[in-house]
PDB file of C-alpha atoms in Angstrom:
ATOM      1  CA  UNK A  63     196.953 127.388  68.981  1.00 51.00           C
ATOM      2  CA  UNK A  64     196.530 130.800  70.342  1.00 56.00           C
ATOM      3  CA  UNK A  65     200.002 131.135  71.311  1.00 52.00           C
ATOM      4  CA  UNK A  66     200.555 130.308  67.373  1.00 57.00           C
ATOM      5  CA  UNK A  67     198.097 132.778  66.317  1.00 52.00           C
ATOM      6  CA  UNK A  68     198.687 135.705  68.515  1.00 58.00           C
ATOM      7  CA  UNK A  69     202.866 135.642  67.870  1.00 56.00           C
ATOM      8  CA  UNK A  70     201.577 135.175  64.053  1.00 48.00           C
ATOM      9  CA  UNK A  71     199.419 138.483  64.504  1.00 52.00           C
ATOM     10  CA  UNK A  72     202.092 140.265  66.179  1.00 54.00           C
ATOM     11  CA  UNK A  73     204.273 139.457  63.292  1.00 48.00           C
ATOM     12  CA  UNK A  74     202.311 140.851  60.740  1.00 50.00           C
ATOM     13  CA  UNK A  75     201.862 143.831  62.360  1.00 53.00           C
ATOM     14  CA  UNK A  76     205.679 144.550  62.818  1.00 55.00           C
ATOM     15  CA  UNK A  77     206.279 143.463  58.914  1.00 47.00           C
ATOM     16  CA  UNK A  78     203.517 145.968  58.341  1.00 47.00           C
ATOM     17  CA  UNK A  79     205.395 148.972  60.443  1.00 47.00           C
ATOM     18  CA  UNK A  80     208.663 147.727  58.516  1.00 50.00           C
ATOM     19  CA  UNK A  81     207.283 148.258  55.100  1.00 50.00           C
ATOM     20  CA  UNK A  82     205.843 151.402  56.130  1.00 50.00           C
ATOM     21  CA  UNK A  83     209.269 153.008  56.756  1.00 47.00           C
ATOM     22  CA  UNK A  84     210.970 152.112  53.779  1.00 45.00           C
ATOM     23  CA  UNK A  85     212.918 154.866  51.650  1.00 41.00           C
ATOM     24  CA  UNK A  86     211.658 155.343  48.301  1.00 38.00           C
ATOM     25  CA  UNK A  87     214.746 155.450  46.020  1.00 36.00           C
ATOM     26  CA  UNK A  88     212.973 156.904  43.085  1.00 34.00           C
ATOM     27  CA  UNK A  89     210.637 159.950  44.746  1.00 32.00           C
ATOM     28  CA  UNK A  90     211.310 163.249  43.558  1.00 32.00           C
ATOM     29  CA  UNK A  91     208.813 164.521  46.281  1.00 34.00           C
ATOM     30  CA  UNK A  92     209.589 167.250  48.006  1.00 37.00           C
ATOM     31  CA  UNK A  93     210.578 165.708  51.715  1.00 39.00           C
ATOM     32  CA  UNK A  94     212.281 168.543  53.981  1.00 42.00           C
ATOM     33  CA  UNK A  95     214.438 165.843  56.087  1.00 43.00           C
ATOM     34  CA  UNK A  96     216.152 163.359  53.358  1.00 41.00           C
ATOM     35  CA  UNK A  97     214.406 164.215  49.989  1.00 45.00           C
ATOM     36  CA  UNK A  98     215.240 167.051  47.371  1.00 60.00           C
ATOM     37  CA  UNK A  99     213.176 169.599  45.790  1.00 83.00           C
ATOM     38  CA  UNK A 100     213.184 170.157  41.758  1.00 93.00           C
ATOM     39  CA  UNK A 101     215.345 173.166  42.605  1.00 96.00           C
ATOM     40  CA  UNK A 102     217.676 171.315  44.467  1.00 96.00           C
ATOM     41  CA  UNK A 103     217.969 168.812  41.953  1.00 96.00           C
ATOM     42  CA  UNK A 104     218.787 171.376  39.372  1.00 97.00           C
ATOM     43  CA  UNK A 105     221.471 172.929  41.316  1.00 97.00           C
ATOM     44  CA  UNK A 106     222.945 169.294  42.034  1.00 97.00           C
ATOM     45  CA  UNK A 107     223.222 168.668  38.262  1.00 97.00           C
ATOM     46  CA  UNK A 108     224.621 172.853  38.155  1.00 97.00           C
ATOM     47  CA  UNK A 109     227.404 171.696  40.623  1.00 98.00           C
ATOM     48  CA  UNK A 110     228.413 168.701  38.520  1.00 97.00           C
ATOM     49  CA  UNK A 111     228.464 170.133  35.419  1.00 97.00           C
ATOM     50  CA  UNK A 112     230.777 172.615  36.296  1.00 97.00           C
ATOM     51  CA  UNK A 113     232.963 170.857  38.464  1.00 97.00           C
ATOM     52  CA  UNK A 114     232.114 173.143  41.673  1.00 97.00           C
ATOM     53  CA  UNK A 115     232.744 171.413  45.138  1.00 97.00           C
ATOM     54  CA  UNK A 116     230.232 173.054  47.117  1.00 98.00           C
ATOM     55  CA  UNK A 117     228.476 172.803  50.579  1.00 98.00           C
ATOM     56  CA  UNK A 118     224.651 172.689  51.783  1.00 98.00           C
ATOM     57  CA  UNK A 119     224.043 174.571  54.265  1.00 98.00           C
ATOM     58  CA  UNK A 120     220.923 173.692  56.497  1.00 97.00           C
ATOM     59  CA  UNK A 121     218.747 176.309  54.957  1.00 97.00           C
ATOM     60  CA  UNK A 122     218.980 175.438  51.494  1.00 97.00           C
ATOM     61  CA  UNK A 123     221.960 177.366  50.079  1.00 98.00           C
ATOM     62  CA  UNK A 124     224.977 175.991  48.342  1.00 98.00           C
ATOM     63  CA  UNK A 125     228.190 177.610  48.775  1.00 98.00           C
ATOM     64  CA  UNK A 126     231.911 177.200  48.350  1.00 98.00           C
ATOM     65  CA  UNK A 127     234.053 180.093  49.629  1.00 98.00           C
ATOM     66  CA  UNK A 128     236.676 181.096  47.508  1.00 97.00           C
ATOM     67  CA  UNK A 129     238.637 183.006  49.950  1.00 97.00           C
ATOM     68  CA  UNK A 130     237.633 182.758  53.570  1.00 96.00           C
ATOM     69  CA  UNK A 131     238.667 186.526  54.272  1.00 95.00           C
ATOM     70  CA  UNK A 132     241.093 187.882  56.821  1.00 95.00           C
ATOM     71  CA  UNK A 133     239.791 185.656  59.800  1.00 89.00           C
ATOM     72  CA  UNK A 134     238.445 188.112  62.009  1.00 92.00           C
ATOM     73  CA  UNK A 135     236.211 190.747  60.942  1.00 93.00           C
ATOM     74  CA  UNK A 136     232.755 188.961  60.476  1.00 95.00           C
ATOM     75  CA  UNK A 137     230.022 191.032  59.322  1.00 97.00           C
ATOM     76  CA  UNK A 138     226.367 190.645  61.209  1.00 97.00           C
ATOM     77  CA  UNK A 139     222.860 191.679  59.704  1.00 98.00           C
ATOM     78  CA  UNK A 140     223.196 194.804  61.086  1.00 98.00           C
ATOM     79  CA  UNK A 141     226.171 195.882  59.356  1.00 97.00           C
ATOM     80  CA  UNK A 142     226.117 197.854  55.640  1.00 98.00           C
ATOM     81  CA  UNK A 143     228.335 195.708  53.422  1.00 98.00           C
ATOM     82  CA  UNK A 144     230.441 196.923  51.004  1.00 98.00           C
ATOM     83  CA  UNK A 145     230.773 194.411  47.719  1.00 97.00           C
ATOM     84  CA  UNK A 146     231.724 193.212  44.538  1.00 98.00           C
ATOM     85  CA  UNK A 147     229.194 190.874  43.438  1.00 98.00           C
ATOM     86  CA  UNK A 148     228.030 189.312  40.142  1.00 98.00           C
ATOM     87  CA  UNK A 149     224.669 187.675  39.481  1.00 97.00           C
ATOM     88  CA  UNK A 150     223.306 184.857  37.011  1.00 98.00           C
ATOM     89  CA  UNK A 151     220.301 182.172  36.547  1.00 97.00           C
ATOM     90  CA  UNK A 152     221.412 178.722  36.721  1.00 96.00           C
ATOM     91  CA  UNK A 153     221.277 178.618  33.089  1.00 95.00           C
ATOM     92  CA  UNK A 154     223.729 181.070  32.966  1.00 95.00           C
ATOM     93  CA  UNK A 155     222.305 184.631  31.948  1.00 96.00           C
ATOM     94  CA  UNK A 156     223.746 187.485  33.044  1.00 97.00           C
ATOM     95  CA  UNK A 157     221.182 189.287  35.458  1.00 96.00           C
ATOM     96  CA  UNK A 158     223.738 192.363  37.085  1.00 95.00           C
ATOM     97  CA  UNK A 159     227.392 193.070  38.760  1.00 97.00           C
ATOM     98  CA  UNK A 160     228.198 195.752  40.927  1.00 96.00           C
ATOM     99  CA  UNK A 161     230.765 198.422  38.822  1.00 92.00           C
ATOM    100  CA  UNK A 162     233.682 198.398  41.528  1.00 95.00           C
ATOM    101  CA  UNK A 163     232.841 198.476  45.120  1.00 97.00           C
ATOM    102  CA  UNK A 164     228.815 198.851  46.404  1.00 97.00           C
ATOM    103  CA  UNK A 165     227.468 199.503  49.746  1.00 96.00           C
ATOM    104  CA  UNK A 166     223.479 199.031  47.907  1.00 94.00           C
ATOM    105  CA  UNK A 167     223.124 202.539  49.131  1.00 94.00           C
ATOM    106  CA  UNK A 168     223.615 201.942  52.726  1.00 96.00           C
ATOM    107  CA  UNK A 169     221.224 199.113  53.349  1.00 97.00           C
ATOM    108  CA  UNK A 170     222.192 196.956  55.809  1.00 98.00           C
ATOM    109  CA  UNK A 171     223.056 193.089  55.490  1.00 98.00           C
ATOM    110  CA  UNK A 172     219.896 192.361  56.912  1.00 98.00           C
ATOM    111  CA  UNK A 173     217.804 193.987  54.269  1.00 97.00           C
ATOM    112  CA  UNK A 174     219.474 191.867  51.397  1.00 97.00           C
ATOM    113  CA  UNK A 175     218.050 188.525  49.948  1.00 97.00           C
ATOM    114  CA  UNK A 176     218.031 185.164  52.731  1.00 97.00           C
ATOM    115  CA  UNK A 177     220.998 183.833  50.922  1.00 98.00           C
ATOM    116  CA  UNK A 178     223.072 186.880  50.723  1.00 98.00           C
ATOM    117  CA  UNK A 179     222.468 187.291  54.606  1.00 98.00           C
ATOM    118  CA  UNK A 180     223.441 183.488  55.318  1.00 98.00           C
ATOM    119  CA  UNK A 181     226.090 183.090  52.772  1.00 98.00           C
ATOM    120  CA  UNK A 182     228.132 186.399  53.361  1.00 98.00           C
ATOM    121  CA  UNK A 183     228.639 185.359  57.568  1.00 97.00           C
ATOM    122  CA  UNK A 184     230.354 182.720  56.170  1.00 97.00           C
ATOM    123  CA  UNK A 185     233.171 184.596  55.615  1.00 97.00           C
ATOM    124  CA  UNK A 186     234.879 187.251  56.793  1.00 97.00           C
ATOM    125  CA  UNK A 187     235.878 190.913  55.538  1.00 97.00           C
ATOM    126  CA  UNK A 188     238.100 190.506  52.059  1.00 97.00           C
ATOM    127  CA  UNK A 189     236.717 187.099  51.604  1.00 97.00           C
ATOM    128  CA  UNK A 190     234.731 186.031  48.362  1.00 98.00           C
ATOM    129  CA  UNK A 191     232.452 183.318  48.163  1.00 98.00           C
ATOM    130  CA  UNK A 192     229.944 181.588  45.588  1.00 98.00           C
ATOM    131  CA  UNK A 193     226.713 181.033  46.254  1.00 98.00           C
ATOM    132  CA  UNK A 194     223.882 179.065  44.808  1.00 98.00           C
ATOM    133  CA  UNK A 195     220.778 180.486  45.832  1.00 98.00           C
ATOM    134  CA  UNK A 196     217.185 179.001  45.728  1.00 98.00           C
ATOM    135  CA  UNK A 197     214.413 180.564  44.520  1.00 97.00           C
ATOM    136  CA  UNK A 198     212.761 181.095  48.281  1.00 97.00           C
ATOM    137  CA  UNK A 199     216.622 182.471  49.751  1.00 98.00           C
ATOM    138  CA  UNK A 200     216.364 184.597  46.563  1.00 97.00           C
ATOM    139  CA  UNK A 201     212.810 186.469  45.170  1.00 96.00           C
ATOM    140  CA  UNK A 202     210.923 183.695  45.681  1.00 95.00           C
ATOM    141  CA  UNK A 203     207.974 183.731  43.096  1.00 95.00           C
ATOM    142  CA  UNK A 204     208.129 187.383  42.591  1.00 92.00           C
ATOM    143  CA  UNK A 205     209.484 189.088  39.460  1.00 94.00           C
ATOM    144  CA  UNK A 206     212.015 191.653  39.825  1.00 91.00           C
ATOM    145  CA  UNK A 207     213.278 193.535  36.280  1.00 88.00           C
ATOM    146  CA  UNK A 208     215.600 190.803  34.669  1.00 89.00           C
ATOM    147  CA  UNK A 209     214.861 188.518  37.706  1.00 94.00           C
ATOM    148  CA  UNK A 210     212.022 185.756  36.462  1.00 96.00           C
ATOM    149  CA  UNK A 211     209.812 184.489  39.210  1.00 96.00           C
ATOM    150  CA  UNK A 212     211.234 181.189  41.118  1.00 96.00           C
ATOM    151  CA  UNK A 213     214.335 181.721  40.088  1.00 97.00           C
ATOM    152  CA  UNK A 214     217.507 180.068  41.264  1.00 98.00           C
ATOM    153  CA  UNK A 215     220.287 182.811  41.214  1.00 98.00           C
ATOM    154  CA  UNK A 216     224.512 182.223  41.260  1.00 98.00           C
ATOM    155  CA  UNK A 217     226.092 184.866  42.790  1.00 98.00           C
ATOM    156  CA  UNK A 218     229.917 185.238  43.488  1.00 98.00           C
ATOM    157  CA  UNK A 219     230.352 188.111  45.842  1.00 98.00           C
ATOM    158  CA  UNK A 220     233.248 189.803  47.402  1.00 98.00           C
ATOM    159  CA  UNK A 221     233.294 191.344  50.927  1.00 98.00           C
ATOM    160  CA  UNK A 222     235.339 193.891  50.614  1.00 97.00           C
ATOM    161  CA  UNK A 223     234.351 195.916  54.029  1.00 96.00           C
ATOM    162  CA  UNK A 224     231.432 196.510  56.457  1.00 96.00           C
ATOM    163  CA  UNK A 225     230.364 199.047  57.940  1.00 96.00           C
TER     164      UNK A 225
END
């Protein structure tokens, strides 16, 4: 009877630790290892609706280069880069482009946005990639002129040179 009892306890408590690690198919939580954010919901249904085969890269940002560049000059944060870029919101206004080439007035790579400075080492010098940004890579929940708070930008940019 104890035997019985105590393999019957021990039972329990395993079905118990089972239970406790199922997945919850229907969470929209935000869960840093397996679960997505609202934003990164939005930019999934961004990505299908416009067809764009894209990659997630571990911070966040969605990208799909273009044109990987000439293979060997790869720009680091500490380098001034010189670009053509164009910006949106995920619903598709306009926010700026650069008129030609634009070194920002000399400011270095490392001074830019979090996904500018991750998405632009992924290629190298005359390559051109599109990002999808999150709002925390981007301005987070600062305002910036045409740039709503918690916004989640598009950018296509160019890498034309560094410096």
């Amino acid at each position: 009877m104890k035997w019985t009892l105590r393999n019957c306890f021990y039972c329990f408590i395993i079905l118990c630790l089972a239970a406790g690690c199922t997945k919850k198919e229907n969470s929209l939580s935000f869960d840093t290892e397996n679960g997505a954010s609202g934003e990164d919901i939005q930019i999934q249904q961004y990505l299908f609706n416009h067809n764009i085969q894209a990659r997630k890269d571990p911070s966040g940002l969605y990208y799909q280069i273009i044109q990987y560049g000439d293979s060997t000059h790869r720009i680091t944060l500490e380098n001034v880069p010189y670009m053509i870029y164009t910006r949106r919101l995920l619903n598709g206004t306009f926010i700026d482009a650069s008129i030609g080439v634009t070194d920002f007035d000399g400011r270095k790579l490392k001074d830019h946005i979090a996904g500018w400075q991750i998405g632009l080492q992924k290629i190298t010098k005359g390559g051109k990639i599109l990002m999808i940004i999150p709002s925390n890579l981007g301005f987070g929940n600062v305002s910036l002129n045409n740039i709503p708070a918690n916004s989640i930008l598009v950018c296509e940019a160019e890498l034309v040179d560094f410096k």
